Amino acid sequence: MIFACLLLTLLALGSSSAQTEQVIRLDGGNCTYAFGVNERGELQTLYWGGRLGAHDGVPPAHSLPEVASFDSSHTTTPQEYSGWGAGLFTEPALKVSFVDGNRDLVLRFVRAAPSGPQSVEVLLKDISREIYVTLRYSMDPESGILARSASVENREKQPVLIEQAAAAQWTLPSGSYALAYLTGRWAGEWTLNQELIQGGARVIESRRGTTGHQANPWFAISRRGGDTAAPVVADEEHGEVWFGALAWSGSWRITVERTQLDAVRVTGGFNPFDFGYKLKPGEHLETPVFYGGYSDHGLGGASRLLHRFEIVRILPQAPDPKPRPVIYNSWEATEFKVDDAGQIALAEKAASIGVDRFVMDDGWFGQRRDDHAGLGDWYVNPQKFPHGLKPLIDKVHALGMDFGLWVEPEMVNPDSDLYRKHPEWVLNFPGRPRSESRNQLVLNLARADVRDYVEGFLDKLLTENDIAFLKWDYNRNWSEPGWDQVPVDEQRRVYVEFIRNLYSIFGDLRKKHPKVEIESCSGGGGRVDLGILHYIDEVWPSDNTDPFDRLSMQDGFSYAYTPQIMMAWVTDSPHWLNNRSTSLSYRLLSSMQGSLGIGANLNHWTAEDFATAKRLIAAYHSVQRTIVRGDLYRLISPRDGSGMSAAETVSSDKNQAVVFAFANATQEGRGFPPLQLVGLDQDAEYKLSSIEGKFRPGTPASASGAWWMRHGLQLDLRGDYQAAAFQLDRQR
Ligand code: DGJ
């Protein structure tokens, strides 16, 4: 209520001197965010951090002084959304150029209005030009995660060119900080990097037209206190952490600056590289949403807040998305060699071990013999499936599973009927080469006709076939991103319109086919972000299914994204990528930490393999909700060099905990370290049961939460690529 009162006071104000007394404050979870209007009329950041007392005041905004003639007050004062102009040397949020040559933009407060119980819209305007910016703020009351975005409107009589547009800028309290961010490559996504934030700027970005494997639009900044020798690696469970995630599946950029005056700021939104959005009179440009949050429970606390926020606020089935069905996927077993008999044989075997959903991957359509042909021709291949998909789908249903299908809608092979008919449909610069990757080109989804074609064939496919799930793939990034059907000065709008059309196709399909679920895949984890998560139910984190590599990849993934969406398949051993041999139970336990799938060639399994998989899939089904929806605690990091790792999830009612532990390379006879659990009710009694693996003799069958958390337990786990899992259940 404090928020609403303060805001209404601000609205009632007429004079600019009175405006400067006011503070707009948003409270949610354990977080307070506050800003105000300074004496120049700039919107100035005042506070972002732990929640303040309900009756505490935040001192009103006043610009900071200049520091020598080189850093004027415009550059020292932290603005909520800075235009490039008036002596600003730090990263701007918005940079525009006008047709008369003016490139100076100075944004001043006009008014603020509540747009919901925890939301506010603030209107800014340039000091003389008719450029308006609406800043949107919406605080999630439960997590304290703040959603911010901007809408830039041109009310001039001439067009303006937007050269750079951020979704939001965040300013941290002054201090010494470490930055965590995620980088990767194909088959090597989700590397967690941690470094000291030093003078200058760390830019994480994608220039690829899509989210990309190379970096993910997420950051976490932890405070290092006054001790300059303190470690750069943030504490899992203690200390202050500010974090953010950008909801955009196109080219993006997040810049983390430590300015010349040691202020730490984060600016994120559209990537300005090759950007240029011509805004005609009356038009506006909406930026993506940039979410930001705060935790005083370390990186672990930050990721738990994000997980819950994604489940409750972001995913299409929010606030209570169904746990993912256990899937079987045919890709690693058959690659492009799919047909009725082969898929039915796999489906029968998959059903026998308790799989819920059978997914046929690439190869079922057009003239798709391999990756040289067929993309774009979305008819069922008559040689492979002479009677269409119905016999296979009926068989899958009769086996008690639902049916999913692979598609790659935004791509075309030059060897396809679609490309022969519409060569003009791909991204390209006329007269220049069209660089192929995996023998394919990118359809220009920014075009209305291409957009309609893609939505049309998907709608038809889903209408004519009983399909419960689409695996939506995207196997290359953009090159030569020309769009020559629109005037030259509008062609760069492709960076925005392509993604907006992608989102609108997802939105339409979900409305028309509400039971269909979708997975985002891009050669593995190349398209995972909070933008696409509004429309899809799960993601494929990596094409690398090696169960040992997956431990650290899944760990990195979990800093930004919930295990609910993290698909993890059990595939064959030795693994095709690393030639590493692992037992089936190790592979199963590695994959059971997310949403489980099987992708092995079941035709090669022994009776013992089927029995192991059946037993562990049944165990997974019984504890799945805790694993994917509980609070995740990282007990031993797979990155700490010990050759061991362990993670625990605790159901939100604290009735159940599930722990996975891995001994990947035991050295010098050292046993697995004692596991002191976290997050239990210390006064409750919990019964211990093994899912896989043994405990050291003397481990009690039941004990208090205090015992499991303080004394801890010891697993009998040694060797190379050994795994164990157990559960604790509260006794009534
Ligand atoms: C890349 C995906 O990541 C794989 O899982 C598989 O679907 C192939 N594409 C199919 O071409």
XYZ file of C-alpha atoms and ligand atoms in Angstrom:
743
model
C 0.000 0.000 0.000
C 2.939 2.251 0.658
C 3.713 2.060 -3.009
C 0.224 3.092 -4.052
C 0.146 6.033 -1.629
C 3.467 7.407 -2.742
C 2.613 7.064 -6.360
C -0.690 8.843 -6.062
C 0.995 11.728 -4.284
C 3.314 12.077 -7.209
C 0.471 12.106 -9.702
C -1.261 14.919 -7.923
C 1.710 17.209 -8.227
C 1.748 20.121 -10.555
C 4.972 21.979 -10.040
C 8.368 20.591 -10.927
C 9.816 21.628 -7.557
C 7.264 19.447 -5.813
C 8.058 16.554 -8.164
C 11.606 16.466 -6.897
C 10.398 15.668 -3.400
C 8.757 12.482 -4.548
C 9.940 8.919 -4.653
C 8.356 6.064 -6.557
C 8.916 2.926 -4.572
C 8.100 -0.679 -5.468
C 8.219 -3.449 -2.886
C 7.987 -7.174 -3.484
C 9.419 -10.289 -1.857
C 12.607 -9.252 -0.105
C 13.287 -6.365 -2.473
C 12.714 -2.631 -2.655
C 13.254 -0.582 -5.812
C 13.007 3.196 -5.778
C 13.534 6.115 -8.124
C 12.609 9.763 -8.246
C 12.720 12.929 -10.321
C 15.689 15.190 -9.698
C 15.800 18.992 -9.940
C 16.653 18.776 -13.665
C 13.624 16.578 -14.289
C 15.672 13.431 -14.895
C 14.425 10.101 -13.626
C 17.117 9.103 -11.164
C 17.739 5.686 -9.608
C 17.611 5.877 -5.812
C 17.695 2.363 -4.418
C 17.759 -1.306 -5.475
C 18.346 -3.907 -2.801
C 16.962 -5.645 0.274
C 13.467 -4.670 1.351
C 13.246 -1.532 3.465
C 10.862 -1.012 6.369
C 7.310 -0.141 5.381
C 7.596 3.306 6.917
C 11.174 4.040 5.905
C 11.684 6.952 3.593
C 14.060 7.032 0.655
C 15.769 10.424 0.292
C 14.459 12.265 -2.775
C 16.421 12.495 -5.983
C 19.093 15.085 -6.379
C 21.604 15.027 -9.204
C 25.179 14.139 -8.287
C 27.859 16.803 -8.704
C 30.277 16.961 -11.608
C 33.723 15.451 -11.031
C 36.127 17.750 -12.834
C 35.271 19.229 -16.181
C 35.569 15.775 -17.742
C 32.641 14.169 -15.976
C 29.669 16.445 -15.749
C 26.696 15.823 -13.545
C 24.886 14.249 -16.541
C 27.350 11.414 -16.512
C 27.708 11.025 -12.722
C 23.969 10.939 -12.000
C 22.462 7.435 -12.368
C 19.422 7.701 -14.617
C 16.716 5.126 -14.999
C 16.769 5.468 -18.790
C 19.356 7.806 -20.247
C 19.168 9.368 -23.683
C 22.508 9.925 -25.410
C 23.009 13.634 -25.137
C 23.908 16.419 -22.726
C 27.410 15.202 -21.915
C 26.605 11.561 -21.127
C 29.695 9.342 -21.364
C 28.347 6.217 -19.713
C 26.316 3.667 -21.680
C 23.055 5.246 -22.929
C 19.727 3.458 -22.968
C 18.527 5.254 -26.082
C 20.352 6.800 -29.012
C 18.484 8.367 -31.931
C 19.215 10.543 -34.925
C 16.822 13.054 -36.465
C 16.510 13.932 -40.141
C 17.885 17.439 -39.542
C 21.147 16.023 -38.197
C 20.423 16.476 -34.500
C 21.537 13.482 -32.436
C 21.148 15.009 -28.969
C 18.448 13.398 -26.824
C 17.733 14.540 -23.274
C 14.839 12.799 -21.557
C 12.839 14.518 -18.838
C 10.019 13.321 -16.605
C 6.463 14.144 -17.757
C 4.196 12.068 -15.532
C 3.732 8.739 -13.783
C 0.610 6.634 -13.376
C -0.109 3.290 -11.751
C -0.886 0.570 -14.263
C -1.733 -2.147 -11.720
C -1.377 -2.863 -8.008
C 2.408 -3.252 -8.221
C 3.001 -1.550 -11.554
C 3.722 1.938 -12.765
C 4.217 3.652 -16.119
C 6.432 6.701 -16.332
C 6.374 9.020 -19.317
C 9.561 10.817 -20.370
C 10.032 13.276 -23.214
C 12.957 14.942 -24.924
C 13.529 18.566 -23.872
C 12.429 19.897 -27.261
C 11.608 17.100 -29.702
C 8.408 15.094 -29.753
C 10.094 11.862 -28.738
C 8.302 10.156 -25.867
C 9.459 7.177 -23.859
C 7.100 5.193 -21.657
C 8.934 3.195 -19.010
C 7.017 0.234 -17.628
C 7.701 -1.234 -14.201
C 5.933 -4.226 -12.700
C 7.036 -5.790 -9.425
C 6.215 -9.443 -8.714
C 4.910 -9.328 -5.124
C 6.155 -12.794 -4.276
C 9.721 -12.877 -5.640
C 10.482 -9.163 -5.802
C 11.534 -9.624 -9.427
C 10.930 -6.394 -11.319
C 9.904 -6.431 -14.988
C 11.061 -3.362 -16.885
C 10.644 -2.304 -20.496
C 10.359 0.820 -22.610
C 8.223 2.021 -25.482
C 9.687 4.735 -27.688
C 7.193 6.840 -29.622
C 7.824 9.291 -32.433
C 5.356 12.202 -32.448
C 7.587 14.311 -34.693
C 6.442 15.110 -38.237
C 9.514 13.327 -39.633
C 10.890 9.830 -39.115
C 13.659 9.251 -36.587
C 16.234 6.497 -36.594
C 16.672 4.532 -33.374
C 20.275 3.416 -33.270
C 20.260 1.886 -29.814
C 17.390 0.979 -27.494
C 17.769 -0.728 -24.148
C 14.940 -2.352 -22.252
C 16.264 -1.033 -18.949
C 19.281 0.209 -17.062
C 20.093 -0.990 -13.561
C 22.357 0.806 -11.092
C 23.811 -1.006 -8.084
C 24.730 0.565 -4.765
C 28.396 1.572 -4.702
C 30.673 -1.334 -3.783
C 33.018 -4.034 -4.996
C 31.362 -6.746 -7.074
C 31.864 -9.996 -8.952
C 29.955 -10.832 -12.116
C 28.628 -14.257 -13.049
C 27.483 -14.974 -16.614
C 26.926 -17.941 -18.902
C 28.811 -18.656 -22.116
C 29.167 -21.630 -24.435
C 29.228 -23.071 -27.930
C 27.498 -25.912 -29.738
C 27.736 -29.040 -27.515
C 29.380 -26.932 -24.814
C 26.687 -24.594 -23.513
C 26.135 -23.281 -19.970
C 29.642 -22.504 -18.723
C 29.385 -20.392 -15.587
C 32.023 -17.630 -15.612
C 32.813 -15.541 -12.557
C 35.092 -12.513 -12.493
C 35.778 -9.321 -10.650
C 33.975 -6.308 -12.083
C 36.834 -4.005 -12.914
C 36.956 -0.629 -14.622
C 35.552 -0.683 -18.159
C 32.739 -2.745 -19.572
C 32.041 -6.461 -19.926
C 29.748 -7.005 -22.887
C 27.788 -10.224 -23.210
C 25.768 -10.421 -26.381
C 24.476 -12.184 -29.425
C 24.886 -10.714 -32.913
C 23.428 -13.859 -34.451
C 19.788 -12.886 -34.933
C 18.886 -15.333 -32.169
C 19.661 -15.890 -28.490
C 22.702 -18.003 -29.320
C 24.876 -20.662 -27.671
C 27.767 -18.241 -27.222
C 26.290 -16.332 -24.290
C 22.941 -16.365 -22.537
C 21.046 -13.156 -21.624
C 21.402 -13.606 -17.863
C 23.737 -12.061 -15.285
C 24.253 -12.173 -11.515
C 26.346 -9.676 -9.598
C 27.442 -10.466 -6.060
C 28.801 -8.045 -3.501
C 32.309 -8.789 -2.284
C 32.245 -6.711 0.917
C 35.201 -4.560 1.920
C 37.779 -7.345 1.668
C 39.592 -6.852 -1.619
C 41.176 -10.299 -1.255
C 37.733 -11.951 -1.019
C 37.143 -14.675 -3.613
C 35.566 -13.802 -6.921
C 33.446 -16.948 -6.874
C 30.162 -15.983 -5.219
C 28.917 -17.852 -2.186
C 26.100 -20.300 -2.942
C 23.990 -19.496 0.087
C 25.189 -16.213 1.571
C 25.634 -12.629 0.521
C 23.859 -10.091 -1.639
C 23.210 -10.860 -5.304
C 21.575 -8.689 -7.970
C 20.545 -10.605 -11.065
C 18.742 -10.100 -14.336
C 17.486 -11.862 -17.445
C 16.494 -10.354 -20.754
C 13.356 -11.705 -22.437
C 14.441 -11.600 -26.077
C 15.179 -14.296 -28.634
C 16.899 -12.079 -31.205
C 20.261 -10.266 -31.173
C 20.727 -8.834 -27.687
C 23.339 -7.109 -25.588
C 23.939 -6.721 -21.865
C 26.699 -4.295 -20.869
C 28.030 -4.402 -17.317
C 29.967 -1.202 -16.696
C 32.137 -0.080 -13.883
C 32.407 3.568 -14.712
C 35.407 5.837 -14.285
C 33.827 6.836 -10.981
C 33.323 3.204 -9.880
C 29.557 3.112 -10.322
C 28.314 -0.295 -11.486
C 25.538 -0.207 -14.086
C 23.909 -2.779 -16.297
C 22.263 -1.821 -19.585
C 20.478 -4.411 -21.707
C 18.168 -4.665 -24.682
C 18.366 -4.870 -28.472
C 21.933 -5.334 -29.650
C 22.946 -2.000 -31.240
C 25.290 -3.864 -33.604
C 23.863 -3.446 -37.135
C 20.703 -2.082 -35.509
C 18.704 0.787 -36.955
C 14.979 1.013 -36.448
C 13.313 3.734 -38.490
C 10.348 5.044 -36.560
C 7.853 6.851 -38.761
C 5.620 9.608 -37.348
C 3.096 8.047 -34.980
C 4.956 4.744 -34.672
C 6.431 3.287 -31.547
C 9.044 0.647 -30.762
C 8.522 -1.724 -27.838
C 11.670 -3.069 -26.257
C 11.905 -6.539 -24.749
C 11.358 -6.925 -21.008
C 14.444 -6.969 -18.778
C 13.751 -8.733 -15.467
C 15.845 -7.905 -12.413
C 15.886 -9.300 -8.895
C 17.727 -9.313 -5.607
C 18.621 -12.013 -3.101
C 20.606 -11.968 0.125
C 21.054 -15.752 -0.014
C 23.855 -15.927 -2.543
C 23.690 -17.302 -6.061
C 21.626 -20.242 -4.779
C 18.958 -17.883 -3.439
C 18.976 -15.893 -6.692
C 18.460 -18.996 -8.819
C 15.670 -20.305 -6.585
C 13.843 -16.984 -6.989
C 14.227 -17.178 -10.767
C 13.086 -20.811 -10.926
C 9.915 -20.045 -9.026
C 9.273 -16.868 -10.997
C 9.588 -18.758 -14.293
C 7.166 -21.430 -13.101
C 4.609 -19.065 -11.590
C 4.819 -16.066 -13.952
C 6.559 -16.877 -17.242
C 5.769 -20.318 -18.640
C 2.586 -20.687 -20.738
C 1.102 -23.117 -18.204
C 1.970 -20.808 -15.263
C 1.295 -20.804 -12.360
C 1.192 -24.591 -12.189
C 2.789 -26.127 -15.289
C 2.437 -29.883 -15.579
C 5.628 -31.819 -14.852
C 7.037 -32.837 -18.232
C 6.109 -36.286 -19.514
C 9.054 -38.696 -19.691
C 9.819 -38.749 -23.397
C 11.474 -41.048 -25.859
C 13.188 -39.280 -28.777
C 14.389 -41.160 -31.842
C 17.173 -38.820 -33.012
C 20.305 -40.463 -31.651
C 18.922 -43.929 -32.441
C 17.873 -43.440 -36.058
C 18.911 -39.948 -37.162
C 17.201 -39.328 -40.555
C 16.381 -43.021 -41.121
C 12.843 -42.932 -39.781
C 9.987 -45.078 -41.072
C 6.800 -46.701 -39.791
C 8.254 -50.072 -38.809
C 11.412 -48.696 -37.186
C 9.583 -46.086 -35.131
C 6.911 -48.550 -34.040
C 9.598 -50.987 -32.857
C 11.180 -48.217 -30.772
C 7.796 -47.065 -29.474
C 6.953 -50.558 -28.212
C 10.214 -50.752 -26.311
C 9.848 -47.212 -24.951
C 6.347 -47.962 -23.655
C 7.651 -51.050 -21.849
C 9.899 -48.964 -19.572
C 7.289 -46.355 -18.628
C 7.826 -43.591 -21.202
C 4.879 -41.158 -21.465
C 5.541 -39.446 -24.801
C 7.081 -40.746 -28.025
C 8.755 -38.104 -30.202
C 9.777 -38.687 -33.800
C 12.675 -36.402 -34.655
C 14.060 -35.174 -37.993
C 13.606 -37.081 -41.263
C 9.838 -37.699 -41.624
C 8.986 -35.033 -44.251
C 9.700 -33.928 -47.819
C 12.730 -35.534 -49.484
C 14.649 -35.536 -46.181
C 17.273 -38.267 -46.680
C 19.915 -36.305 -44.805
C 20.511 -32.642 -43.999
C 20.924 -31.642 -47.670
C 17.250 -31.625 -48.627
C 13.668 -31.240 -47.576
C 13.493 -28.366 -45.078
C 10.550 -26.239 -46.127
C 8.519 -29.107 -47.621
C 6.299 -30.093 -44.719
C 4.422 -33.018 -46.240
C 4.841 -36.555 -44.899
C 7.449 -38.488 -46.904
C 5.420 -41.123 -48.811
C 8.245 -43.665 -49.079
C 8.859 -43.680 -45.324
C 5.215 -43.351 -44.265
C 3.043 -44.628 -47.139
C -0.182 -44.180 -45.136
C 0.765 -40.873 -43.527
C 1.515 -40.446 -39.837
C -1.770 -41.888 -38.614
C -0.701 -45.563 -38.270
C 2.318 -44.574 -36.171
C 0.359 -42.100 -34.058
C -2.427 -44.646 -33.469
C 0.119 -47.250 -32.430
C 1.817 -44.813 -30.032
C -1.564 -44.017 -28.492
C -2.440 -47.697 -28.216
C 0.796 -48.162 -26.282
C -0.396 -45.550 -23.761
C 1.855 -42.666 -24.865
C 1.147 -39.390 -26.615
C 2.915 -38.359 -29.795
C 5.367 -35.573 -30.564
C 7.000 -34.460 -33.792
C 10.139 -32.540 -34.792
C 9.899 -29.429 -37.005
C 12.295 -26.686 -38.058
C 9.848 -24.098 -39.385
C 12.098 -21.085 -39.978
C 14.551 -22.859 -42.283
C 14.767 -24.031 -45.880
C 17.167 -26.227 -47.836
C 17.987 -24.866 -51.291
C 17.157 -28.416 -52.389
C 13.446 -28.114 -51.623
C 10.263 -27.339 -53.534
C 9.721 -24.333 -51.274
C 13.045 -22.733 -52.176
C 12.619 -23.505 -55.868
C 9.275 -21.677 -55.710
C 10.292 -18.847 -53.378
C 14.029 -18.109 -53.473
C 13.150 -14.539 -52.475
C 11.857 -15.733 -49.091
C 15.279 -16.139 -47.454
C 17.374 -13.548 -45.645
C 19.839 -12.267 -48.239
C 21.412 -9.240 -49.866
C 20.609 -9.258 -53.596
C 23.608 -10.129 -55.742
C 25.620 -11.320 -52.733
C 26.392 -14.910 -51.653
C 23.843 -16.780 -49.567
C 26.029 -18.569 -47.032
C 24.672 -21.961 -46.103
C 25.121 -23.635 -42.725
C 24.113 -27.279 -42.432
C 23.054 -26.819 -46.073
C 20.240 -24.511 -45.088
C 19.158 -20.874 -45.296
C 17.018 -18.813 -42.946
C 13.506 -17.882 -44.072
C 12.807 -14.198 -43.502
C 10.074 -14.483 -40.920
C 9.809 -10.685 -40.821
C 7.904 -10.925 -44.134
C 4.148 -11.260 -43.691
C 3.857 -13.925 -46.424
C 6.589 -16.081 -44.875
C 5.088 -15.671 -41.431
C 1.678 -16.755 -42.751
C 3.152 -19.724 -44.623
C 4.891 -20.967 -41.479
C 1.844 -20.557 -39.264
C -0.349 -22.100 -41.986
C 1.600 -25.320 -42.418
C 1.963 -25.805 -38.662
C -1.738 -25.193 -38.101
C -2.569 -27.749 -40.821
C -0.135 -30.309 -39.402
C -1.632 -29.960 -35.925
C -5.211 -29.968 -37.206
C -4.796 -33.074 -39.364
C -2.772 -35.147 -36.895
C -3.227 -35.978 -33.228
C 0.019 -34.356 -32.115
C 0.582 -33.460 -28.460
C 4.024 -31.906 -28.789
C 6.312 -30.103 -31.227
C 10.074 -30.080 -30.904
C 10.788 -26.738 -32.629
C 14.377 -26.721 -33.889
C 16.539 -23.922 -35.338
C 19.875 -25.141 -36.603
C 21.822 -22.132 -37.734
C 22.320 -18.422 -37.071
C 21.800 -15.579 -39.476
C 24.191 -14.431 -42.145
C 23.705 -11.735 -44.818
C 20.518 -10.571 -43.040
C 19.076 -8.540 -45.922
C 15.374 -7.833 -46.448
C 15.223 -6.220 -49.843
C 11.425 -6.057 -50.254
C 11.230 -3.011 -47.988
C 12.946 0.379 -48.486
C 16.649 0.417 -47.645
C 16.207 2.523 -44.507
C 13.651 0.044 -43.092
C 15.536 -3.179 -43.733
C 17.162 -3.375 -40.311
C 13.777 -3.651 -38.716
C 14.295 -7.340 -39.508
C 16.036 -7.728 -36.118
C 12.784 -6.854 -34.383
C 10.009 -7.958 -36.752
C 11.398 -11.483 -37.237
C 11.232 -12.188 -33.511
C 7.861 -10.478 -33.041
C 6.435 -12.668 -35.819
C 7.976 -15.774 -34.257
C 6.298 -14.925 -30.962
C 2.995 -14.209 -32.679
C 3.060 -17.610 -34.432
C 3.654 -19.321 -31.099
C 0.829 -17.280 -29.567
C -1.635 -18.117 -32.366
C -0.775 -21.810 -32.391
C -1.190 -22.075 -28.641
C -4.604 -20.428 -28.904
C -5.746 -22.661 -31.769
C -4.243 -25.847 -30.317
C -4.263 -25.336 -26.558
C -3.278 -28.924 -25.778
C -0.114 -28.846 -27.870
C 3.128 -28.362 -25.946
C 6.309 -27.007 -27.525
C 10.032 -27.429 -26.948
C 12.566 -24.799 -27.987
C 15.664 -26.388 -29.476
C 18.391 -24.705 -31.470
C 21.050 -27.293 -32.203
C 20.852 -27.803 -28.448
C 20.641 -24.742 -26.196
C 20.885 -21.926 -28.739
C 17.457 -20.422 -28.027
C 16.769 -20.329 -24.306
C 15.623 -17.020 -22.816
C 12.721 -15.572 -20.868
C 11.153 -14.244 -24.103
C 10.632 -17.628 -25.714
C 9.731 -19.184 -22.351
C 6.437 -17.267 -22.465
C 5.425 -19.521 -25.360
C 7.117 -22.871 -24.859
C 7.036 -25.572 -22.204
C 10.581 -26.906 -22.204
C 13.986 -26.519 -23.828
C 16.710 -28.751 -25.173
C 19.809 -27.500 -23.313
C 22.468 -29.138 -25.500
C 23.107 -31.696 -28.217
C 25.814 -32.965 -25.900
C 24.140 -35.822 -24.019
C 27.323 -37.166 -22.419
C 26.125 -37.719 -18.835
C 29.352 -36.459 -17.256
C 29.531 -33.282 -19.394
C 25.868 -32.764 -18.626
C 26.543 -32.498 -14.884
C 28.340 -29.171 -15.240
C 26.140 -27.997 -18.114
C 22.982 -28.696 -16.131
C 24.533 -26.991 -13.114
C 25.296 -23.866 -15.219
C 21.830 -23.948 -16.793
C 20.208 -24.049 -13.355
C 21.650 -20.652 -12.368
C 19.245 -19.023 -14.806
C 16.527 -21.570 -15.602
C 14.328 -24.009 -13.725
C 14.973 -27.789 -13.967
C 11.281 -28.067 -14.944
C 12.147 -26.975 -18.501
C 15.538 -28.732 -18.706
C 15.150 -31.810 -20.892
C 17.808 -34.439 -20.318
C 18.029 -37.640 -22.316
C 19.738 -40.905 -21.537
C 21.654 -41.926 -24.673
C 24.102 -44.644 -25.696
C 27.469 -45.562 -24.233
C 30.265 -45.096 -25.250
C 29.077 -41.598 -26.009
C 29.441 -40.357 -29.623
C 31.056 -37.071 -28.569
C 33.666 -38.016 -25.944
C 33.836 -41.779 -26.436
C 33.238 -42.039 -22.678
C 31.719 -45.228 -21.280
C 29.262 -44.967 -18.407
C 26.761 -47.301 -16.801
C 23.072 -46.975 -17.591
C 22.275 -46.065 -13.993
C 24.859 -43.233 -14.044
C 23.280 -41.933 -17.259
C 19.799 -42.186 -15.806
C 20.729 -40.389 -12.585
C 22.481 -37.596 -14.502
C 19.322 -37.064 -16.595
C 16.888 -37.456 -13.693
C 18.047 -34.083 -12.326
C 15.939 -32.364 -14.969
C 12.962 -33.453 -17.066
C 13.861 -36.996 -18.044
C 13.974 -38.399 -21.540
C 15.372 -41.482 -23.218
C 17.231 -41.067 -26.499
C 19.190 -44.328 -26.687
C 18.838 -46.962 -29.374
C 16.563 -49.342 -27.492
C 17.146 -52.027 -30.124
C 20.591 -52.543 -28.569
C 19.494 -52.771 -24.938
C 19.743 -55.963 -22.866
C 16.987 -57.328 -20.628
C 18.951 -55.948 -17.664
C 19.025 -52.467 -19.261
C 15.249 -52.543 -19.679
C 14.814 -53.617 -16.049
C 17.150 -50.849 -14.770
C 15.434 -48.185 -16.844
C 11.957 -49.349 -15.850
C 12.873 -49.282 -12.144
C 14.511 -45.846 -12.269
C 11.823 -44.270 -14.479
C 9.216 -45.446 -11.941
C 11.319 -43.957 -9.130
C 11.661 -40.731 -11.130
C 7.906 -40.485 -11.659
C 7.375 -40.734 -7.897
C 9.764 -37.889 -6.990
C 9.652 -35.822 -10.212
C 7.623 -32.985 -8.750
C 10.167 -32.412 -5.988
C 13.066 -32.505 -8.461
C 11.650 -30.043 -10.972
C 9.568 -27.809 -8.725
C 11.421 -27.885 -5.411
C 14.103 -25.581 -4.042
C 17.488 -26.471 -5.524
C 20.592 -26.472 -3.313
C 23.991 -27.156 -4.885
C 25.842 -29.162 -2.232
C 29.072 -29.900 -4.126
C 29.736 -28.086 -7.386
C 30.780 -30.154 -10.415
C 33.126 -27.252 -11.135
C 35.123 -27.386 -7.896
C 37.759 -29.801 -9.219
C 37.137 -32.482 -6.554
C 35.804 -35.020 -9.044
C 32.587 -35.216 -6.987
C 29.302 -33.367 -7.147
C 25.941 -33.382 -5.394
C 22.686 -31.428 -5.543
C 19.538 -31.513 -3.430
C 15.992 -30.381 -4.104
C 13.450 -29.865 -1.339
C 9.711 -29.671 -1.988
C 8.225 -26.299 -1.078
C 6.305 -27.871 1.852
C 9.591 -29.455 3.059
C 7.943 -32.871 3.055
C 10.440 -34.435 0.679
C 14.054 -33.993 -0.376
C 15.812 -35.734 -3.254
C 19.603 -35.848 -3.516
C 21.799 -36.846 -6.457
C 25.504 -37.515 -5.957
C 28.224 -38.313 -8.475
C 31.769 -39.617 -7.968
C 33.340 -38.921 -11.324
C 36.997 -39.613 -10.570
C 37.876 -40.743 -7.067
C 41.508 -40.074 -6.163
C 43.832 -41.444 -3.472
C 41.103 -43.589 -1.991
C 39.164 -40.611 -0.703
C 35.555 -41.421 0.004
C 32.607 -39.259 -0.849
C 32.462 -36.296 1.575
C 29.701 -36.246 4.197
C 26.562 -34.602 2.862
C 25.020 -32.073 5.234
C 21.617 -31.431 3.771
C 19.890 -28.073 3.552
C 16.367 -26.685 3.675
C 14.637 -29.367 5.799
C 12.354 -28.780 8.769
C 14.778 -29.353 11.615
C 12.094 -30.578 14.004
C 10.457 -33.046 11.628
C 11.371 -36.720 11.323
C 12.524 -37.842 7.844
C 12.799 -41.400 6.588
C 15.763 -42.163 4.329
C 15.339 -44.361 1.216
C 17.832 -45.174 -1.474
C 16.837 -44.640 -5.097
C 20.211 -45.961 -6.256
C 23.408 -46.680 -4.314
C 24.391 -47.491 -0.724
C 25.005 -45.613 2.506
C 27.885 -46.115 4.914
C 27.045 -48.658 7.648
C 25.442 -47.017 10.667
C 23.395 -44.505 8.676
C 19.992 -44.265 10.419
C 16.851 -45.275 8.542
C 15.089 -42.241 9.995
C 16.207 -39.097 11.859
C 15.274 -35.482 12.445
C 15.798 -32.728 9.901
C 18.404 -31.381 12.333
C 20.356 -34.663 12.129
C 20.377 -34.764 8.323
C 21.371 -31.102 8.152
C 23.943 -30.960 10.968
C 25.402 -34.430 11.315
C 24.793 -35.337 7.677
C 25.174 -38.737 6.048
C 27.842 -40.607 4.159
C 27.369 -42.426 0.895
C 29.367 -45.459 -0.063
C 30.343 -43.953 -3.395
C 33.774 -44.245 -5.011
C 35.291 -44.872 -8.439
C 34.904 -43.345 -11.874
C 31.456 -42.289 -13.077
C 29.559 -43.686 -10.121
C 26.214 -42.231 -9.079
C 23.794 -42.441 -6.185
C 20.422 -40.918 -5.402
C 18.233 -40.984 -2.326
C 15.144 -39.392 -0.903
C 14.021 -38.229 2.512
C 10.316 -38.263 3.340
C 8.746 -36.503 6.313
C 7.134 -38.907 8.732
C 3.685 -38.055 10.089
C 19.518 -30.547 -33.698
C 18.849 -30.980 -32.415
O 19.444 -30.358 -31.317
C 18.883 -32.498 -32.335
O 18.346 -32.938 -31.106
C 18.128 -33.064 -33.496
O 16.770 -32.708 -33.391
C 18.704 -32.547 -34.808
N 18.815 -31.127 -34.832
C 17.849 -32.993 -35.966
O 18.274 -32.473 -37.161
